[in-house]
Amino acid sequence: VNEGTNNRTVTEFISAVSSTYQRDVHPIHIVRLDERTLNLFILAGQNEEIELEIQPNGSIEP
Amino acid sequence: MNNVNYAAMSDRELKRYILTHRDDREGFYAYMDRRRSRPRQVTIKLDDPAWQEKIISEIRIKDMSLVRLLNPQQHEDILDLGCGDGKKTKEIADSGARVVGIDIWDSGEDSCNNLEFEIKNATDLDYNQEFDAVFSNLVIHHINSPKQVISSVWNALKPGGRFVAEFYGDGTAKEIILALQEVMSYHNYSFDINKDFPWYLPTQEEYCNLLINQGFEGTAQSIFPPQKRRIVDICRWLEQIPFNTEKFNHINDYFEEVQKKVRCQLFEDSQWFVNYQHIRIVARKSE
């Protein structure tokens, strides 16, 4: 994770994914930095439909 | 550089590719660039007081079937707006909820126990605060009077009730619609995409604004990557669209020309396909 990316955001996002449904499993497939934009890309979900980019300022782009 | 043709892959194929070729940085960049070329969604700011709710809502709305997103409960009354053959209506009824499926055609299914079917028009429902939820799967785009549909849904819902829907949005079949406009214009017809193509294909923002104007609150919405669907050919696909044949009396004669125009975009590996853009919304009627 690059220094600009807000670690609190990442931690809270992963916590949100994990706790969304107690009975469901939301696997996280990819957590990867786009070195060009310094956005962190996360691909998750049973059908790989959850996509989010965390920007260096901590905002999230679905 | 490698010789992989990322541009030839559909969004889903490219997503599968980056999952299975994790060391291919160019492939990853190609996917990220494609993400950025899609219609932009609202950015969730870190200082947003509803930050966690919005993230959770985003996760729920994308990763579940529409019926699971509806989450029907045993004691609830639910309206399935545009139930078609009643398949989803039955799936909802399996939860034990009382479900009423309406459509302008007979579903061919018999009403029984907690399941009822009625022939009604979605723009002219006579329900008054009877339902805990209104569900609609891939129907709303067929009805070119969205405000009336939203008003009917509003009246049918109890206070606090929810509206859960998926439909085709802006970008669906855009290549075909643009080509049709060009062909019709060439033949001296005035063909306005927004008025004369019978489907209602809003952007996510347009539809949410209509919901908010009606008084709905807490709308969550999600737009999916475009989905390619195989079809027989463009002519057959267009023949199923209910154009105003009084206004465009020879429109079917021009479908072949439309097909020729879009061939380079929509014909791959000896197969025709159409791009569909799905939008999901979840809105709540204020208490």
Coordinates of C-alpha atoms in Angstrom, one line a residue, chain B:
Chain B
M1 CA 5.0 -5.7 -24.4
N2 CA 3.2 -8.9 -25.0
N3 CA 0.8 -10.0 -27.8
V4 CA -2.3 -10.4 -25.7
N5 CA -5.2 -8.5 -27.3
Y6 CA -6.9 -7.1 -24.3
A7 CA -9.2 -4.9 -26.4
A8 CA -10.8 -8.0 -27.9
M9 CA -11.8 -9.3 -24.5
S10 CA -15.2 -8.5 -22.9
D11 CA -15.1 -6.9 -19.5
R12 CA -15.8 -10.3 -17.9
E13 CA -13.2 -12.0 -19.9
L14 CA -10.6 -9.4 -19.0
K15 CA -11.5 -9.6 -15.4
R16 CA -11.0 -13.4 -15.5
Y17 CA -7.7 -12.8 -17.3
I18 CA -6.3 -10.6 -14.6
L19 CA -7.4 -13.1 -12.0
T20 CA -5.6 -15.9 -13.7
H21 CA -2.6 -13.8 -14.9
R22 CA -1.7 -11.8 -11.9
D23 CA 1.8 -11.1 -13.0
D24 CA 0.6 -9.4 -16.2
R25 CA 0.8 -5.7 -15.3
E26 CA -0.3 -4.6 -18.8
G27 CA -3.5 -6.7 -18.4
F28 CA -4.2 -5.1 -15.0
Y29 CA -3.7 -1.6 -16.4
A30 CA -6.0 -2.5 -19.4
Y31 CA -8.7 -3.5 -16.9
M32 CA -8.2 -0.4 -14.8
D33 CA -8.4 1.8 -17.9
R34 CA -11.6 0.1 -18.9
R35 CA -13.1 0.7 -15.5
R36 CA -12.3 4.4 -15.9
S37 CA -14.0 4.5 -19.3
R38 CA -17.3 3.4 -17.8
P39 CA -20.0 5.9 -16.6
R40 CA -18.7 7.4 -13.3
Q41 CA -20.4 6.5 -10.1
V42 CA -20.5 8.7 -7.1
T43 CA -17.3 8.7 -5.0
I44 CA -17.8 7.9 -1.4
K45 CA -15.7 10.5 0.6
L46 CA -13.8 9.5 3.7
D47 CA -15.5 12.2 5.8
D48 CA -19.0 11.1 4.7
P49 CA -21.0 10.4 7.9
A50 CA -22.7 7.5 6.1
W51 CA -19.4 6.1 4.8
Q52 CA -19.8 2.6 6.2
E53 CA -23.5 2.3 5.3
K54 CA -22.7 3.3 1.7
I55 CA -19.9 0.8 1.4
I56 CA -22.0 -2.0 2.8
S57 CA -24.9 -1.1 0.6
E58 CA -22.5 -1.2 -2.4
I59 CA -21.3 -4.7 -1.4
R60 CA -24.9 -6.0 -0.9
I61 CA -26.3 -4.6 -4.1
K62 CA -23.7 -6.1 -6.4
D63 CA -23.1 -9.5 -5.0
M64 CA -26.5 -11.0 -4.6
S65 CA -29.4 -12.1 -6.8
L66 CA -32.2 -9.6 -6.9
V67 CA -34.5 -11.8 -4.9
R68 CA -31.8 -12.2 -2.1
L69 CA -31.3 -8.4 -2.2
L70 CA -35.1 -8.1 -1.7
N71 CA -34.7 -10.4 1.3
P72 CA -38.5 -11.3 1.6
Q73 CA -39.8 -12.2 5.1
Q74 CA -42.6 -14.6 6.0
H75 CA -45.0 -11.9 7.3
E76 CA -44.6 -9.5 4.4
D77 CA -46.8 -8.6 1.4
I78 CA -44.8 -8.2 -1.8
L79 CA -45.7 -7.0 -5.2
D80 CA -43.8 -8.4 -8.2
L81 CA -44.2 -5.7 -10.9
G82 CA -44.0 -7.2 -14.3
C83 CA -43.8 -10.8 -13.2
G84 CA -43.7 -12.4 -16.7
D85 CA -44.0 -16.1 -16.4
G86 CA -44.0 -15.9 -12.6
K87 CA -40.7 -17.7 -12.0
K88 CA -39.3 -15.0 -9.7
T89 CA -42.7 -14.5 -8.1
K90 CA -42.6 -18.1 -7.0
E91 CA -39.1 -17.8 -5.8
I92 CA -40.2 -14.9 -3.6
A93 CA -43.2 -16.8 -2.4
D94 CA -40.9 -19.6 -1.2
S95 CA -39.9 -17.3 1.6
G96 CA -43.4 -17.6 3.0
A97 CA -44.3 -14.0 2.1
R98 CA -47.6 -13.2 0.3
V99 CA -46.7 -12.3 -3.2
V100 CA -48.9 -10.7 -5.9
G101 CA -47.4 -10.9 -9.4
I102 CA -48.8 -8.4 -12.0
D103 CA -48.2 -8.1 -15.7
I104 CA -50.1 -6.9 -18.8
W105 CA -50.2 -10.5 -19.9
D106 CA -51.4 -13.7 -18.2
S107 CA -48.5 -15.4 -16.5
G108 CA -50.1 -18.8 -17.3
E109 CA -49.7 -19.7 -13.6
D110 CA -52.6 -20.3 -11.2
S111 CA -52.9 -18.3 -8.0
C112 CA -52.6 -20.5 -4.9
N113 CA -51.9 -20.1 -1.2
N114 CA -49.6 -17.1 -0.7
L115 CA -49.2 -16.5 -4.4
E116 CA -51.5 -14.4 -6.6
F117 CA -51.3 -13.4 -10.2
E118 CA -53.2 -10.5 -11.7
I119 CA -53.3 -8.8 -15.1
K120 CA -52.6 -5.1 -14.5
N121 CA -50.7 -2.2 -16.0
A122 CA -47.7 -1.0 -14.0
T123 CA -48.5 2.6 -14.8
D124 CA -52.1 2.4 -13.5
L125 CA -52.1 0.3 -10.3
D126 CA -54.9 0.7 -7.8
Y127 CA -53.1 -0.4 -4.7
N128 CA -53.1 1.8 -1.7
Q129 CA -50.3 1.2 0.8
E130 CA -50.7 -2.5 0.7
F131 CA -47.2 -3.8 0.2
D132 CA -44.0 -4.0 2.3
A133 CA -41.9 -4.2 -0.8
V134 CA -42.2 -3.8 -4.6
F135 CA -39.9 -6.0 -6.7
S136 CA -39.2 -5.6 -10.4
N137 CA -36.8 -7.6 -12.5
L138 CA -35.9 -6.5 -16.0
V139 CA -39.2 -4.8 -16.8
I140 CA -39.0 -1.1 -16.1
H141 CA -37.1 -0.3 -19.3
H142 CA -40.1 -1.6 -21.3
I143 CA -42.3 1.1 -19.9
N144 CA -41.8 4.5 -21.4
S145 CA -43.5 6.5 -18.7
P146 CA -41.2 6.1 -15.7
K147 CA -42.8 8.8 -13.5
Q148 CA -46.2 7.0 -13.6
V149 CA -44.5 3.7 -12.7
I150 CA -42.7 5.3 -9.8
S151 CA -45.9 7.0 -8.7
S152 CA -47.7 3.6 -8.8
V153 CA -45.0 2.0 -6.8
W154 CA -45.1 4.8 -4.2
N155 CA -48.9 4.4 -3.8
A156 CA -48.6 0.6 -3.5
L157 CA -46.0 0.7 -0.8
K158 CA -46.7 1.0 2.9
P159 CA -44.8 3.8 4.7
G160 CA -41.2 2.5 5.1
G161 CA -41.6 0.1 2.3
R162 CA -38.8 -0.7 -0.1
F163 CA -38.6 -0.7 -3.9
V164 CA -36.0 -3.2 -5.3
A165 CA -35.5 -3.2 -9.1
E166 CA -33.1 -4.1 -11.8
F167 CA -33.5 -2.8 -15.4
Y168 CA -31.5 -2.0 -18.5
G169 CA -30.0 1.5 -18.6
D170 CA -28.3 4.0 -20.8
G171 CA -25.7 2.3 -23.0
T172 CA -27.9 -0.8 -23.7
A173 CA -27.7 -1.6 -27.4
K174 CA -26.3 1.8 -28.0
E175 CA -24.5 0.7 -31.3
I176 CA -27.8 -0.6 -32.7
I177 CA -29.8 2.4 -31.6
L178 CA -27.4 4.9 -33.1
A179 CA -27.1 3.0 -36.4
L180 CA -30.9 2.8 -36.5
Q181 CA -31.1 6.6 -36.1
E182 CA -28.6 7.1 -38.9
V183 CA -30.4 4.7 -41.3
M184 CA -33.8 6.2 -40.6
S185 CA -32.4 9.7 -41.1
Y186 CA -30.9 8.6 -44.4
H187 CA -34.4 7.5 -45.5
N188 CA -35.9 10.9 -44.4
Y189 CA -37.5 9.8 -41.2
S190 CA -37.1 11.9 -38.1
F191 CA -36.1 9.3 -35.6
D192 CA -35.4 10.7 -32.1
I193 CA -33.6 8.1 -30.0
N194 CA -35.2 9.4 -26.7
K195 CA -38.8 9.4 -28.0
D196 CA -38.9 6.9 -30.8
F197 CA -37.0 3.9 -29.4
P198 CA -39.6 2.3 -27.3
W199 CA -37.4 1.3 -24.4
Y200 CA -36.7 3.7 -21.5
L201 CA -33.0 3.5 -20.9
P202 CA -32.1 6.0 -18.2
T203 CA -28.7 6.8 -16.6
Q204 CA -28.4 5.8 -13.0
E205 CA -28.5 9.5 -12.0
E206 CA -31.6 10.2 -14.0
Y207 CA -33.6 7.3 -12.4
C208 CA -32.4 8.2 -8.9
N209 CA -33.5 11.8 -9.4
L210 CA -37.0 10.6 -10.4
L211 CA -37.1 8.5 -7.2
I212 CA -36.0 11.3 -5.0
N213 CA -38.5 13.7 -6.6
Q214 CA -41.2 11.2 -5.8
G215 CA -40.1 11.3 -2.2
F216 CA -38.1 8.1 -1.9
E217 CA -35.1 8.2 0.3
G218 CA -32.0 6.2 1.0
T219 CA -31.6 5.1 -2.5
A220 CA -28.7 2.7 -3.2
Q221 CA -27.9 2.1 -6.8
S222 CA -25.4 0.1 -8.7
I223 CA -24.3 -0.1 -12.3
F224 CA -22.7 -3.3 -13.6
P225 CA -20.1 -3.6 -16.4
P226 CA -21.8 -4.0 -19.8
Q227 CA -22.9 -7.6 -20.4
K228 CA -22.6 -9.2 -23.9
R229 CA -25.5 -11.4 -24.8
R230 CA -25.5 -13.6 -27.9
I231 CA -28.4 -13.2 -30.3
V232 CA -29.5 -14.8 -33.6
D233 CA -28.8 -11.5 -35.5
I234 CA -29.6 -7.8 -35.3
C235 CA -32.6 -8.0 -37.6
R236 CA -34.4 -10.6 -35.4
W237 CA -33.5 -8.6 -32.3
L238 CA -35.0 -5.4 -33.8
E239 CA -38.1 -7.3 -34.9
Q240 CA -38.9 -7.9 -31.2
I241 CA -38.9 -4.2 -30.4
P242 CA -42.4 -2.7 -30.4
F243 CA -41.8 0.4 -32.7
N244 CA -44.6 2.7 -33.5
T245 CA -45.4 1.3 -36.9
E246 CA -47.9 4.0 -37.7
K247 CA -45.2 6.6 -37.5
F248 CA -42.5 4.4 -39.0
N249 CA -44.5 2.1 -41.4
H250 CA -41.5 0.6 -43.2
I251 CA -39.1 0.4 -40.4
N252 CA -38.6 -3.4 -40.7
D253 CA -37.3 -2.8 -44.3
Y254 CA -34.3 -1.0 -42.9
F255 CA -33.1 -3.5 -40.2
E256 CA -30.8 -5.1 -42.7
E257 CA -29.0 -1.8 -43.3
V258 CA -28.7 -1.4 -39.5
Q259 CA -27.2 -4.8 -39.2
K260 CA -24.6 -4.0 -41.9
K261 CA -23.6 -0.8 -40.1
V262 CA -23.0 -2.5 -36.7
R263 CA -21.3 -5.7 -38.1
C264 CA -17.8 -4.6 -37.2
Q265 CA -18.9 -3.8 -33.6
L266 CA -21.3 -6.6 -32.8
F267 CA -20.2 -9.6 -34.8
E268 CA -17.4 -11.8 -33.4
D269 CA -16.5 -15.4 -34.0
S270 CA -19.5 -15.9 -36.4
Q271 CA -21.8 -14.8 -33.6
W272 CA -23.9 -11.7 -33.1
F273 CA -24.3 -10.1 -29.7
V274 CA -25.9 -7.1 -28.0
N275 CA -24.5 -5.1 -25.1
Y276 CA -26.8 -4.7 -22.1
Q277 CA -26.2 -2.3 -19.3
H278 CA -27.8 -3.4 -16.0
I279 CA -28.8 -0.9 -13.3
R280 CA -30.0 -1.9 -9.8
I281 CA -31.7 0.3 -7.3
V282 CA -33.0 0.0 -3.8
A283 CA -35.2 2.8 -2.5
R284 CA -37.3 3.3 0.6
K285 CA -40.6 5.1 1.0
S286 CA -40.3 7.5 4.0
E287 CA -42.2 6.6 7.1

